Amino acid sequence: MNRSDSGRFKKIGILVGVVLLLGLGGAVAAVFPSASNEGYSPEQPIPYSHKLHAGTYKIQCQYCHSDVEKSKHANVPSVNVCMNCHSIVKTDSPYIQKIKKAYDENKPIEWVRIHELPDFVYFPHKRHVAKGVACQTCHGPIQEMERVYQYSPLTMGWCLDCHRGKTTPKEVVARVYPGVKDPKGLIAPHQCTTCHQ
Ligand code: HEC
Ligand code: HEC
Ligand code: HEC
Ligand code: HEC
Ligand code: HEC
């Protein structure tokens, strides 16, 4: 943890305390509007295309992002996964040769990270996937993207709008409240400590 993180932890600790005392939960997202990286789409070391792999060839997301159901984090696949196919597919391509070189030298490809929450936010992928929230609900039409971009704002207000039922997809509501016709309740908890531990 670096200094600014621990500063933020303190800031949040104090705020969480104050807000709990005053019972003003809902106002926080409005009082602390935050910057968003929506649309962020950095150039990658190899022009890997989701449109081609996940779209045209319909390779399942979990084939590569295999941790997403098991873990807090979704992983980006290692070169071994690419080599399952590219040890024989398109070996004349200079990009594929770059992948093979990384594989032979046992070096990772340095993909540039796109989605990144601050360290003081707790976001468990598996809890969302287990309730049937589709990857595309949060990440947009990845299978149509030549180059991945950040589709959602990933701000606190964005998280809360779904947890409070405002933007929750119908099929997710049905998974959280099976058999209930018109659930008035909350979809997911929204106490500060749910996401800030
Ligand atoms: C053949 C492997 C493969 C498949 C299949 C695949 N991905 Fe990826 N994905 C990657 C690689 C490699 C990266 C890192 C490079 C990049 O960002 O394009 C990545 C990056 C991402 C990112 C951005 C990660 C970040 O840095 O924030 C998201 C989100 C994502 N994939 C979602 C999906 C979804 C949703 C699907 C299914 C529709 C999918 N992927 C299918 C290999 C794959
Ligand atoms: C399930 C098989 C499969 C896997 C796994 C796979 N690919 Fe591919 N990839 C393909 C196919 C099929 C093509 C299209 C080949 C063609 O155009 O003839 C392709 C094409 C490509 C191309 C375009 C090459 C060019 O010069 O046209 C790149 C770059 C690429 N893949 C990168 C990756 C990376 C990086 C990974 C690992 C994250 C990966 N692939 C995993 C099947 C796969
Ligand atoms: C409820 C919204 C939501 C859903 C559903 C979701 N993601 Fe994510 N995803 C995020 C957020 C938020 C981040 C940034 C996480 C962080 O920085 O800790 C992220 C980050 C990622 C990353 C970058 C690595 C990481 O864990 O930070 C990948 C890859 C990814 N998601 C793939 C997927 C795939 C594949 C699916 C579907 C199986 C999926 N996501 C479903 C919101 C979501
Ligand atoms: C599209 C809807 C949606 C979005 C967007 C979303 N969530 Fe969730 N979240 C859910 C659902 C559904 C659950 C599961 C509730 C359950 O298990 O009953 C959940 C559960 C959680 C949990 C586990 C709560 C517990 O029971 O302990 C955490 C933590 C969480 N979300 C954090 C986040 C954060 C942080 C963000 C934003 C970066 C976010 N969520 C965005 C729908 C969403
Ligand atoms: C559903 C998840 C979730 C809940 C519940 C939640 N937050 Fe957050 N919070 C986030 C996310 C994601 C961020 C980072 C993105 C941003 O700044 O909007 C954040 C950022 C913050 C920040 C930093 C803002 C900034 O400008 O840097 C503060 C302070 C904060 N939250 C306080 C609270 C308090 C107090 C509560 C309880 C009333 C709360 N949060 C409840 C998800 C949540």
Coordinates of N, CA and C and ligand atoms in Angstrom, one line a residue, residues 61-62 65 68-69 72-77 113-118 121 123 125 128-129 133-139 154 158-159 162, ligand 3:
C61 N -15.8 -16.8 -23.1 CA -15.0 -15.9 -22.2 C -14.2 -16.6 -21.2
Q62 N -14.8 -17.6 -20.6 CA -14.2 -18.4 -19.5 C -13.1 -19.3 -19.9
H65 N -10.6 -16.3 -19.5 CA -10.7 -15.7 -18.2 C -11.3 -16.7 -17.2
V68 N -12.8 -16.1 -13.4 CA -13.9 -15.2 -13.1 C -15.0 -15.7 -12.2
E69 N -15.2 -17.0 -12.3 CA -16.2 -17.7 -11.4 C -15.7 -18.1 -10.1
K72 N -12.1 -13.3 -6.8 CA -12.4 -11.9 -6.8 C -12.0 -11.3 -8.2
H73 N -10.8 -11.7 -8.7 CA -10.3 -11.1 -9.9 C -10.6 -12.0 -11.1
A74 N -10.8 -11.4 -12.2 CA -10.8 -12.1 -13.5 C -9.4 -12.1 -13.9
N75 N -8.9 -13.2 -14.4 CA -7.5 -13.2 -14.9 C -7.4 -12.8 -16.4
V76 N -6.3 -12.4 -16.8 CA -6.0 -12.3 -18.2 C -5.1 -13.5 -18.6
P77 N -5.4 -14.2 -19.7 CA -4.8 -15.5 -19.9 C -3.3 -15.4 -20.1
R113 N -3.4 -2.8 -18.5 CA -4.6 -3.0 -17.8 C -5.6 -1.9 -18.1
I114 N -6.9 -2.2 -18.3 CA -7.9 -1.2 -18.7 C -8.8 -0.9 -17.5
H115 N -9.5 -1.9 -17.0 CA -10.4 -1.6 -15.9 C -9.6 -1.7 -14.6
E116 N -9.7 -0.7 -13.7 CA -9.0 -0.7 -12.5 C -9.7 0.2 -11.4
L117 N -10.2 -0.5 -10.4 CA -10.8 0.3 -9.3 C -9.7 0.6 -8.3
P118 N -9.9 1.7 -7.6 CA -8.9 2.0 -6.5 C -8.8 0.9 -5.5
V121 N -11.5 -0.3 -2.8 CA -12.8 -0.8 -3.2 C -12.7 -2.3 -3.3
F123 N -14.3 -5.5 -4.9 CA -15.3 -6.0 -5.9 C -15.0 -7.4 -6.3
H125 N -15.7 -10.5 -8.4 CA -16.3 -11.0 -9.7 C -17.3 -12.1 -9.5
H128 N -21.0 -11.8 -8.6 CA -21.8 -11.2 -9.7 C -22.1 -12.3 -10.7
V129 N -21.1 -13.0 -11.1 CA -21.3 -14.0 -12.1 C -22.2 -15.1 -11.6
V133 N -25.2 -12.0 -13.5 CA -24.9 -10.8 -14.2 C -24.0 -11.1 -15.3
A134 N -24.4 -10.8 -16.6 CA -23.6 -11.1 -17.7 C -22.4 -10.2 -17.8
C135 N -21.3 -10.8 -18.3 CA -20.1 -10.0 -18.5 C -20.4 -8.7 -19.3
Q136 N -21.3 -8.8 -20.3 CA -21.7 -7.6 -21.1 C -22.4 -6.6 -20.4
T137 N -23.1 -6.9 -19.3 CA -23.8 -5.9 -18.6 C -22.9 -4.8 -18.1
C138 N -21.7 -5.3 -17.6 CA -20.7 -4.3 -17.1 C -19.6 -4.0 -18.1
H139 N -19.3 -4.9 -19.0 CA -18.2 -4.7 -19.9 C -18.6 -4.3 -21.4
L154 N -17.8 2.7 -13.9 CA -17.2 2.1 -12.7 C -17.1 3.0 -11.5
W158 N -22.6 4.2 -10.1 CA -22.9 3.2 -11.0 C -23.1 1.8 -10.3
C159 N -22.3 1.5 -9.4 CA -22.4 0.3 -8.6 C -23.8 0.3 -7.8
C162 N -27.2 -0.3 -9.5 CA -27.6 -1.7 -9.7 C -28.0 -2.3 -8.4
Ligands
HEC3 C1 -21.0 -6.3 -12.1 C2 -20.1 -5.9 -13.1 C3 -19.1 -6.9 -13.7 C4 -19.4 -8.1 -14.3 C5 -20.7 -8.8 -14.4 C6 -18.2 -8.6 -14.8 N1 -17.2 -7.7 -14.6 FE1 -15.2 -7.9 -15.1 N2 -14.7 -6.1 -14.2 C7 -15.7 -5.4 -13.5 C8 -14.9 -4.4 -12.7 C9 -15.6 -3.3 -11.8 C10 -13.6 -4.6 -12.9 C11 -12.4 -3.8 -12.3 C12 -12.0 -4.7 -11.1 C13 -10.9 -4.1 -10.2 O1 -10.2 -3.2 -10.6 O2 -10.6 -4.7 -9.1 C14 -13.5 -5.7 -13.9 C15 -12.3 -6.2 -14.4 C16 -12.2 -7.3 -15.3 C17 -11.0 -7.8 -15.9 C18 -9.6 -7.3 -15.6 C19 -8.9 -8.1 -14.5 C20 -9.5 -7.8 -13.1 O3 -10.1 -8.7 -12.5 O4 -9.4 -6.6 -12.7 C21 -11.3 -8.8 -16.7 C22 -10.4 -9.7 -17.5 C23 -12.8 -9.0 -16.6 N3 -13.3 -8.0 -15.7 C24 -13.5 -9.9 -17.3 C25 -14.8 -10.3 -17.0 C26 -15.5 -11.4 -17.6 C27 -15.0 -12.4 -18.6 C28 -16.8 -11.4 -17.1 C29 -17.9 -12.4 -17.3 C30 -17.7 -13.8 -17.0 C31 -16.9 -10.2 -16.2 N4 -15.7 -9.6 -16.2 C32 -18.0 -9.8 -15.5 C33 -17.0 -5.5 -13.5 C34 -17.7 -6.6 -13.9

